[in-house]
mmCIF file of C-alpha atoms and ligand atoms in Angstrom:
data_model
loop_
_atom_site.group_PDB
_atom_site.id
_atom_site.type_symbol
_atom_site.label_atom_id
_atom_site.label_comp_id
_atom_site.label_asym_id
_atom_site.label_seq_id
_atom_site.Cartn_x
_atom_site.Cartn_y
_atom_site.Cartn_z
ATOM 1 C CA UNK A 1 3.148 35.363 -8.837
ATOM 2 C CA UNK A 2 4.974 32.302 -10.185
ATOM 3 C CA UNK A 3 7.205 30.796 -7.523
ATOM 4 C CA UNK A 4 10.735 29.677 -8.505
ATOM 5 C CA UNK A 5 11.397 26.319 -6.868
ATOM 6 C CA UNK A 6 14.000 23.560 -6.719
ATOM 7 C CA UNK A 7 12.751 20.097 -5.723
ATOM 8 C CA UNK A 8 15.338 18.050 -3.778
ATOM 9 C CA UNK A 9 14.132 14.471 -3.571
ATOM 10 C CA UNK A 10 14.671 10.722 -3.315
ATOM 11 C CA UNK A 11 12.000 9.220 -5.635
ATOM 12 C CA UNK A 12 10.175 7.293 -4.175
ATOM 13 C CA UNK A 13 6.492 7.021 -5.097
ATOM 14 C CA UNK A 14 5.486 10.038 -3.061
ATOM 15 C CA UNK A 15 8.407 12.172 -4.306
ATOM 16 C CA UNK A 16 7.347 11.284 -7.858
ATOM 17 C CA UNK A 17 3.820 12.501 -7.154
ATOM 18 C CA UNK A 18 5.179 15.779 -5.776
ATOM 19 C CA UNK A 19 7.224 16.233 -8.980
ATOM 20 C CA UNK A 20 4.119 15.436 -11.049
ATOM 21 C CA UNK A 21 2.129 18.141 -9.251
ATOM 22 C CA UNK A 22 4.735 20.916 -9.209
ATOM 23 C CA UNK A 23 5.898 20.173 -12.740
ATOM 24 C CA UNK A 24 2.549 21.063 -14.322
ATOM 25 C CA UNK A 25 0.945 23.621 -11.967
ATOM 26 C CA UNK A 26 1.146 27.242 -13.212
ATOM 27 C CA UNK A 27 2.065 28.502 -9.726
ATOM 28 C CA UNK A 28 5.540 26.983 -10.116
ATOM 29 C CA UNK A 29 8.639 27.506 -12.208
ATOM 30 C CA UNK A 30 10.564 24.321 -11.363
ATOM 31 C CA UNK A 31 14.143 25.395 -12.081
ATOM 32 C CA UNK A 32 15.600 21.965 -11.411
ATOM 33 C CA UNK A 33 15.312 18.674 -9.594
ATOM 34 C CA UNK A 34 18.166 17.531 -7.371
ATOM 35 C CA UNK A 35 18.332 13.942 -6.206
ATOM 36 C CA UNK A 36 19.730 12.447 -3.020
ATOM 37 C CA UNK A 37 20.232 8.995 -1.523
ATOM 38 C CA UNK A 38 17.320 8.033 0.677
ATOM 39 C CA UNK A 39 14.545 5.692 -0.349
ATOM 40 C CA UNK A 40 17.035 4.133 -2.709
ATOM 41 C CA UNK A 41 20.641 4.587 -3.859
ATOM 42 C CA UNK A 42 21.534 7.836 -5.581
ATOM 43 C CA UNK A 43 21.736 6.040 -8.917
ATOM 44 C CA UNK A 44 18.190 4.713 -8.558
ATOM 45 C CA UNK A 45 16.614 7.911 -7.211
ATOM 46 C CA UNK A 46 18.196 9.807 -10.110
ATOM 47 C CA UNK A 47 16.966 7.289 -12.683
ATOM 48 C CA UNK A 48 13.493 7.492 -11.154
ATOM 49 C CA UNK A 49 13.422 11.284 -11.348
ATOM 50 C CA UNK A 50 14.522 11.126 -14.993
ATOM 51 C CA UNK A 51 11.880 8.515 -15.837
ATOM 52 C CA UNK A 52 9.095 10.537 -14.223
ATOM 53 C CA UNK A 53 10.091 13.700 -16.115
ATOM 54 C CA UNK A 54 10.460 11.813 -19.401
ATOM 55 C CA UNK A 55 7.101 10.018 -19.053
ATOM 56 C CA UNK A 56 5.280 13.255 -18.221
ATOM 57 C CA UNK A 57 7.145 15.360 -20.771
ATOM 58 C CA UNK A 58 8.530 17.666 -18.084
ATOM 59 C CA UNK A 59 11.514 19.616 -19.452
ATOM 60 C CA UNK A 60 13.181 19.976 -16.056
ATOM 61 C CA UNK A 61 16.930 19.348 -15.583
ATOM 62 C CA UNK A 62 17.847 16.629 -13.101
ATOM 63 C CA UNK A 63 21.059 16.871 -11.058
ATOM 64 C CA UNK A 64 22.460 13.909 -9.177
ATOM 65 C CA UNK A 65 23.445 14.617 -5.578
ATOM 66 C CA UNK A 66 24.967 13.072 -2.514
ATOM 67 C CA UNK A 67 25.266 9.305 -2.375
ATOM 68 C CA UNK A 68 25.784 9.182 1.397
ATOM 69 C CA UNK A 69 24.789 11.274 4.442
ATOM 70 C CA UNK A 70 27.176 13.952 5.757
ATOM 71 C CA UNK A 71 28.424 12.027 8.791
ATOM 72 C CA UNK A 72 26.672 8.840 9.917
ATOM 73 C CA UNK A 73 25.549 6.073 7.537
ATOM 74 C CA UNK A 74 21.764 6.337 7.269
ATOM 75 C CA UNK A 75 19.072 3.662 7.459
ATOM 76 C CA UNK A 76 18.840 0.944 4.823
ATOM 77 C CA UNK A 77 17.142 1.840 1.556
ATOM 78 C CA UNK A 78 13.389 1.299 1.510
ATOM 79 C CA UNK A 79 12.864 -1.706 -0.777
ATOM 80 C CA UNK A 80 9.993 -2.734 1.511
ATOM 81 C CA UNK A 81 7.706 0.092 0.399
ATOM 82 C CA UNK A 82 9.300 1.461 -2.791
ATOM 83 C CA UNK A 83 10.641 -1.778 -4.305
ATOM 84 C CA UNK A 84 14.030 -2.681 -5.734
ATOM 85 C CA UNK A 85 14.004 0.196 -8.219
ATOM 86 C CA UNK A 86 12.697 2.689 -5.692
ATOM 87 C CA UNK A 87 9.719 3.259 -7.986
ATOM 88 C CA UNK A 88 8.290 -0.217 -8.621
ATOM 89 C CA UNK A 89 4.932 -0.450 -10.351
ATOM 90 C CA UNK A 90 5.146 1.647 -13.532
ATOM 91 C CA UNK A 91 6.844 0.214 -16.628
ATOM 92 C CA UNK A 92 8.687 3.116 -18.262
ATOM 93 C CA UNK A 93 9.853 3.168 -21.886
ATOM 94 C CA UNK A 94 13.632 3.173 -22.462
ATOM 95 C CA UNK A 95 15.177 6.170 -20.745
ATOM 96 C CA UNK A 96 16.691 8.766 -23.057
ATOM 97 C CA UNK A 97 16.618 11.802 -20.734
ATOM 98 C CA UNK A 98 20.083 12.284 -19.236
ATOM 99 C CA UNK A 99 21.091 13.706 -15.882
ATOM 100 C CA UNK A 100 23.017 16.972 -15.996
ATOM 101 C CA UNK A 101 26.787 16.764 -15.673
ATOM 102 C CA UNK A 102 26.950 19.197 -12.730
ATOM 103 C CA UNK A 103 26.662 17.771 -9.201
ATOM 104 C CA UNK A 104 23.457 18.718 -7.395
ATOM 105 C CA UNK A 105 25.307 20.556 -4.628
ATOM 106 C CA UNK A 106 27.186 22.688 -7.155
ATOM 107 C CA UNK A 107 23.911 23.305 -9.005
ATOM 108 C CA UNK A 108 22.246 24.506 -5.818
ATOM 109 C CA UNK A 109 25.156 26.855 -5.114
ATOM 110 C CA UNK A 110 25.420 28.176 -8.683
ATOM 111 C CA UNK A 111 21.664 28.722 -9.066
ATOM 112 C CA UNK A 112 21.196 30.361 -5.684
ATOM 113 C CA UNK A 113 24.256 32.599 -6.036
ATOM 114 C CA UNK A 114 22.858 33.898 -9.338
ATOM 115 C CA UNK A 115 19.445 34.590 -7.746
ATOM 116 C CA UNK A 116 18.175 37.663 -5.951
ATOM 117 C CA UNK A 117 17.736 37.593 -2.183
ATOM 118 C CA UNK A 118 14.853 35.420 -1.050
ATOM 119 C CA UNK A 119 13.993 34.496 -4.647
ATOM 120 C CA UNK A 120 14.015 30.704 -4.676
ATOM 121 C CA UNK A 121 11.936 28.243 -2.638
ATOM 122 C CA UNK A 122 13.466 24.878 -1.797
ATOM 123 C CA UNK A 123 11.153 21.851 -1.630
ATOM 124 C CA UNK A 124 13.112 18.978 -0.051
ATOM 125 C CA UNK A 125 11.240 15.679 0.153
ATOM 126 C CA UNK A 126 14.151 13.441 1.103
ATOM 127 C CA UNK A 127 17.162 13.601 3.422
ATOM 128 C CA UNK A 128 18.633 17.126 3.601
ATOM 129 C CA UNK A 129 22.195 16.148 2.663
ATOM 130 C CA UNK A 130 22.438 18.164 -0.581
ATOM 131 C CA UNK A 131 21.045 21.352 0.952
ATOM 132 C CA UNK A 132 23.202 21.153 4.060
ATOM 133 C CA UNK A 133 26.343 20.484 2.010
ATOM 134 C CA UNK A 134 25.565 23.493 -0.201
ATOM 135 C CA UNK A 135 25.088 25.699 2.874
ATOM 136 C CA UNK A 136 28.391 24.584 4.337
ATOM 137 C CA UNK A 137 30.278 25.008 1.044
ATOM 138 C CA UNK A 138 28.772 28.435 0.298
ATOM 139 C CA UNK A 139 26.968 30.071 3.267
ATOM 140 C CA UNK A 140 26.044 33.087 1.107
ATOM 141 C CA UNK A 141 23.298 31.017 -0.529
ATOM 142 C CA UNK A 142 21.255 31.197 2.672
ATOM 143 C CA UNK A 143 20.058 34.745 1.988
ATOM 144 C CA UNK A 144 18.965 33.687 -1.520
ATOM 145 C CA UNK A 145 16.406 31.165 -0.254
ATOM 146 C CA UNK A 146 12.874 32.506 0.131
ATOM 147 C CA UNK A 147 11.768 29.623 2.344
ATOM 148 C CA UNK A 148 11.944 25.847 2.677
ATOM 149 C CA UNK A 149 8.811 23.720 2.424
ATOM 150 C CA UNK A 150 9.880 20.216 3.421
ATOM 151 C CA UNK A 151 8.517 16.799 4.119
ATOM 152 C CA UNK A 152 10.117 15.350 7.201
ATOM 153 C CA UNK A 153 10.061 15.012 10.952
ATOM 154 C CA UNK A 154 7.096 14.775 13.267
ATOM 155 C CA UNK A 155 6.101 16.446 16.488
ATOM 156 C CA UNK A 156 4.777 13.128 17.714
ATOM 157 C CA UNK A 157 6.152 9.720 16.683
ATOM 158 C CA UNK A 158 8.680 8.659 14.089
ATOM 159 C CA UNK A 159 8.621 5.925 11.467
ATOM 160 C CA UNK A 160 12.214 4.649 11.683
ATOM 161 C CA UNK A 161 12.482 4.804 15.469
ATOM 162 C CA UNK A 162 9.817 5.871 17.959
ATOM 163 C CA UNK A 163 11.529 9.274 17.919
ATOM 164 C CA UNK A 164 12.591 9.880 14.340
ATOM 165 C CA UNK A 165 11.144 10.155 10.831
ATOM 166 C CA UNK A 166 13.083 8.725 7.860
ATOM 167 C CA UNK A 167 14.177 11.945 6.057
ATOM 168 C CA UNK A 168 15.582 13.438 9.247
ATOM 169 C CA UNK A 169 16.974 10.182 10.657
ATOM 170 C CA UNK A 170 18.733 9.448 7.358
ATOM 171 C CA UNK A 171 20.930 12.528 7.858
ATOM 172 C CA UNK A 172 20.202 14.243 11.169
ATOM 173 C CA UNK A 173 23.398 16.306 10.962
ATOM 174 C CA UNK A 174 22.206 17.731 7.652
ATOM 175 C CA UNK A 175 18.824 18.507 9.181
ATOM 176 C CA UNK A 176 20.613 20.219 12.093
ATOM 177 C CA UNK A 177 22.458 22.484 9.632
ATOM 178 C CA UNK A 178 19.291 23.362 7.726
ATOM 179 C CA UNK A 179 17.051 23.951 10.769
ATOM 180 C CA UNK A 180 19.735 26.246 12.250
ATOM 181 C CA UNK A 181 20.364 28.161 9.004
ATOM 182 C CA UNK A 182 17.926 30.951 9.823
ATOM 183 C CA UNK A 183 15.739 30.130 6.808
ATOM 184 C CA UNK A 184 12.071 29.666 7.700
ATOM 185 C CA UNK A 185 10.965 26.066 7.290
ATOM 186 C CA UNK A 186 7.420 24.829 6.799
ATOM 187 C CA UNK A 187 7.504 21.238 8.019
ATOM 188 C CA UNK A 188 5.067 18.672 6.667
ATOM 189 C CA UNK A 189 5.670 15.965 9.243
ATOM 190 C CA UNK A 190 4.229 12.505 9.700
ATOM 191 C CA UNK A 191 1.583 14.069 11.977
ATOM 192 C CA UNK A 192 -0.276 15.234 8.848
ATOM 193 C CA UNK A 193 1.234 13.118 6.059
ATOM 194 C CA UNK A 194 0.061 9.896 7.704
ATOM 195 C CA UNK A 195 -3.478 11.271 7.223
ATOM 196 C CA UNK A 196 -2.915 11.726 3.448
ATOM 197 C CA UNK A 197 -3.738 8.069 2.907
ATOM 198 C CA UNK A 198 -4.117 6.875 -0.656
ATOM 199 C CA UNK A 199 -6.821 4.212 -0.486
ATOM 200 C CA UNK A 200 -7.868 2.109 -3.508
ATOM 201 C CA UNK A 201 -10.882 4.426 -3.814
ATOM 202 C CA UNK A 202 -8.509 7.338 -4.449
ATOM 203 C CA UNK A 203 -6.742 5.317 -7.148
ATOM 204 C CA UNK A 204 -10.111 4.576 -8.778
ATOM 205 C CA UNK A 205 -10.958 8.316 -8.641
ATOM 206 C CA UNK A 206 -7.701 9.331 -10.329
ATOM 207 C CA UNK A 207 -7.908 6.527 -12.896
ATOM 208 C CA UNK A 208 -11.030 8.201 -14.301
ATOM 209 C CA UNK A 209 -8.900 11.177 -15.390
ATOM 210 C CA UNK A 210 -7.472 8.846 -18.061
ATOM 211 C CA UNK A 211 -4.312 10.695 -19.081
ATOM 212 C CA UNK A 212 -0.545 9.995 -18.812
ATOM 213 C CA UNK A 213 -0.361 11.487 -15.334
ATOM 214 C CA UNK A 214 -3.260 9.466 -13.983
ATOM 215 C CA UNK A 215 -1.809 6.301 -15.495
ATOM 216 C CA UNK A 216 1.511 6.951 -13.750
ATOM 217 C CA UNK A 217 -0.295 7.715 -10.494
ATOM 218 C CA UNK A 218 -2.385 4.538 -10.737
ATOM 219 C CA UNK A 219 0.575 2.302 -11.612
ATOM 220 C CA UNK A 220 2.647 3.786 -8.775
ATOM 221 C CA UNK A 221 -0.084 3.692 -6.166
ATOM 222 C CA UNK A 222 -1.253 0.159 -6.868
ATOM 223 C CA UNK A 223 2.278 -1.012 -6.011
ATOM 224 C CA UNK A 224 2.704 1.460 -3.137
ATOM 225 C CA UNK A 225 -0.591 0.451 -1.472
ATOM 226 C CA UNK A 226 0.218 -3.266 -1.782
ATOM 227 C CA UNK A 227 3.722 -2.721 -0.364
ATOM 228 C CA UNK A 228 2.472 -0.613 2.549
ATOM 229 C CA UNK A 229 -0.162 -3.251 3.364
ATOM 230 C CA UNK A 230 2.375 -6.074 3.280
ATOM 231 C CA UNK A 231 4.843 -4.068 5.392
ATOM 232 C CA UNK A 232 2.597 -2.272 7.873
ATOM 233 C CA UNK A 233 -0.836 -3.839 7.386
ATOM 234 C CA UNK A 234 -2.310 -0.506 6.252
ATOM 235 C CA UNK A 235 -5.220 -0.271 3.781
ATOM 236 C CA UNK A 236 -4.054 3.118 2.480
ATOM 237 C CA UNK A 237 -0.554 4.380 1.562
ATOM 238 C CA UNK A 238 0.580 7.663 3.194
ATOM 239 C CA UNK A 239 1.382 10.141 0.436
ATOM 240 C CA UNK A 240 3.922 12.147 2.396
ATOM 241 C CA UNK A 241 5.810 14.335 -0.080
ATOM 242 C CA UNK A 242 2.945 15.864 -2.108
ATOM 243 C CA UNK A 243 1.834 17.623 1.093
ATOM 244 C CA UNK A 244 4.633 20.144 0.411
ATOM 245 C CA UNK A 245 3.376 21.074 -3.058
ATOM 246 C CA UNK A 246 -0.270 20.952 -2.001
ATOM 247 C CA UNK A 247 0.528 23.442 0.779
ATOM 248 C CA UNK A 248 2.084 25.895 -1.680
ATOM 249 C CA UNK A 249 -0.872 25.553 -4.067
ATOM 250 C CA UNK A 250 -3.480 25.918 -1.325
ATOM 251 C CA UNK A 251 -2.231 26.730 2.204
ATOM 252 C CA UNK A 252 -5.804 26.250 3.480
ATOM 253 C CA UNK A 253 -5.311 22.495 3.132
ATOM 254 C CA UNK A 254 -3.212 22.591 6.302
ATOM 255 C CA UNK A 255 -3.228 24.090 9.789
ATOM 256 C CA UNK A 256 0.216 25.427 10.671
ATOM 257 C CA UNK A 257 1.666 26.278 14.092
ATOM 258 C CA UNK A 258 4.785 28.431 14.327
ATOM 259 C CA UNK A 259 7.338 27.151 16.824
ATOM 260 C CA UNK A 260 11.002 26.489 17.487
ATOM 261 C CA UNK A 261 12.313 23.136 16.286
ATOM 262 C CA UNK A 262 15.576 21.516 17.380
ATOM 263 C CA UNK A 263 17.123 18.457 15.740
ATOM 264 C CA UNK A 264 18.482 15.789 18.080
ATOM 265 C CA UNK A 265 21.936 14.637 16.917
ATOM 266 C CA UNK A 266 23.534 13.465 20.173
ATOM 267 C CA UNK A 267 21.089 11.025 21.715
ATOM 268 C CA UNK A 268 21.350 7.377 20.682
ATOM 269 C CA UNK A 269 17.708 6.732 21.523
ATOM 270 C CA UNK A 270 16.272 9.915 19.995
ATOM 271 C CA UNK A 271 18.779 10.585 17.200
ATOM 272 C CA UNK A 272 17.021 12.369 14.341
ATOM 273 C CA UNK A 273 14.060 13.601 16.359
ATOM 274 C CA UNK A 274 12.474 16.939 15.439
ATOM 275 C CA UNK A 275 11.786 18.465 18.842
ATOM 276 C CA UNK A 276 8.952 20.905 18.047
ATOM 277 C CA UNK A 277 8.385 23.380 20.898
ATOM 278 C CA UNK A 278 4.650 23.743 20.225
ATOM 279 C CA UNK A 279 4.003 25.280 23.657
ATOM 280 C CA UNK A 280 6.939 27.739 23.398
ATOM 281 C CA UNK A 281 8.575 26.368 26.537
ATOM 282 C CA UNK A 282 12.046 27.488 25.419
ATOM 283 C CA UNK A 283 11.030 30.887 24.020
ATOM 284 C CA UNK A 284 13.537 30.298 21.201
ATOM 285 C CA UNK A 285 13.143 31.781 17.699
ATOM 286 C CA UNK A 286 10.229 30.244 15.833
ATOM 287 C CA UNK A 287 12.187 28.765 12.900
ATOM 288 C CA UNK A 288 9.446 26.378 11.833
ATOM 289 C CA UNK A 289 5.830 26.365 10.754
ATOM 290 C CA UNK A 290 4.768 22.845 11.756
ATOM 291 C CA UNK A 291 1.734 21.358 10.029
ATOM 292 C CA UNK A 292 -0.569 20.147 12.801
ATOM 293 C CA UNK A 293 -3.655 19.242 10.747
ATOM 294 C CA UNK A 294 -4.731 18.520 7.158
ATOM 295 C CA UNK A 295 -8.024 18.803 5.292
ATOM 296 C CA UNK A 296 -7.739 15.520 3.389
ATOM 297 C CA UNK A 297 -10.697 16.314 1.097
ATOM 298 C CA UNK A 298 -8.988 19.516 -0.058
ATOM 299 C CA UNK A 299 -5.677 17.633 -0.322
ATOM 300 C CA UNK A 300 -7.011 15.022 -2.750
ATOM 301 C CA UNK A 301 -8.876 17.719 -4.675
ATOM 302 C CA UNK A 302 -5.515 19.470 -5.115
ATOM 303 C CA UNK A 303 -3.804 16.270 -6.293
ATOM 304 C CA UNK A 304 -6.659 15.619 -8.749
ATOM 305 C CA UNK A 305 -6.507 19.244 -9.968
ATOM 306 C CA UNK A 306 -2.838 18.785 -10.900
ATOM 307 C CA UNK A 307 -3.250 15.407 -12.597
ATOM 308 C CA UNK A 308 -6.071 16.829 -14.741
ATOM 309 C CA UNK A 309 -3.708 19.506 -16.094
ATOM 310 C CA UNK A 310 -1.788 16.922 -18.139
ATOM 311 C CA UNK A 311 -2.705 15.906 -21.685
HETATM 312 O O1 RIB B 1 9.209 9.341 6.092
HETATM 313 C C1 RIB B 1 8.660 9.545 4.806
HETATM 314 C C2 RIB B 1 9.660 10.154 3.889
HETATM 315 O O2 RIB B 1 10.770 9.274 3.694
HETATM 316 C C3 RIB B 1 9.100 10.416 2.484
HETATM 317 O O3 RIB B 1 9.727 11.549 1.928
HETATM 318 C C4 RIB B 1 9.509 9.191 1.735
HETATM 319 O O4 RIB B 1 9.607 9.424 0.322
HETATM 320 C C5 RIB B 1 10.864 8.929 2.320
HETATM 321 O O5 RIB B 1 11.801 9.798 1.675
HETATM 322 CA CA1 CA B 2 10.912 11.289 -0.184
#
């Protein structure tokens, strides 16, 4: 059964890899890509999404979304690990693919309102601003979403503050709206994505595929690894966002625990924390399937499987 999906993202090297995987795999019908401010400005994340689709020959419409969070100004853009463009490394030919004229939030509403109940899966890999805004503008879309498979949060430590992960911290109010929407969320948090480390040996493995996808992957990852090493001292770069697509392709890659998750929006110290009630202490509705472990061998096999599907 082909799954209808919309990818909501802030490319970003890892977002770009998620697009690369979902865009070619026969399990997915990628209806559209919506972009949001996060790793970089909305202009740059949109340009990056367009460049990735154009380079790979993916005929997927790209819709530009929110340029700022719903309420509080988010963290600075991530030049440190994604570069000035937000996707430093590859050198793309001149960009001819154009963004769609409709705003991403309107696209989400229009597409979901035309869908059957529980027909479309949302794959957010950036801040949740677009999705939350769409829910607030048109609450009837909620019943149209099959499920949300997202990258964000962590049941342990954050990466912006000790408490909070970037995608949630960047718009915690939006995350609060989405996690309280009643839609089931599968959360690929830092707890597993920090284990999806792209080491130079992985780059060498993918380079052997020798097609346009592997070239893009290699050019992106060589920059991403260098930037992560200079910023954090790591030898491998965590490939966060592709964990969402890999999970949908092969759920066995991950171990999931169902639990209730609350988003902290009032605490100064813990703003943006995903409080995952793994031990069911609150007995609240289990709105989240939290990824608590990853089979990294199966993960990289899944990434390689997708890259090999390109010409
Ligand atoms: O914290 C990691 C997340 O923030 C990833 O989605 C990365 O692309 C950035 O958006
Ligand atoms: Ca992202």
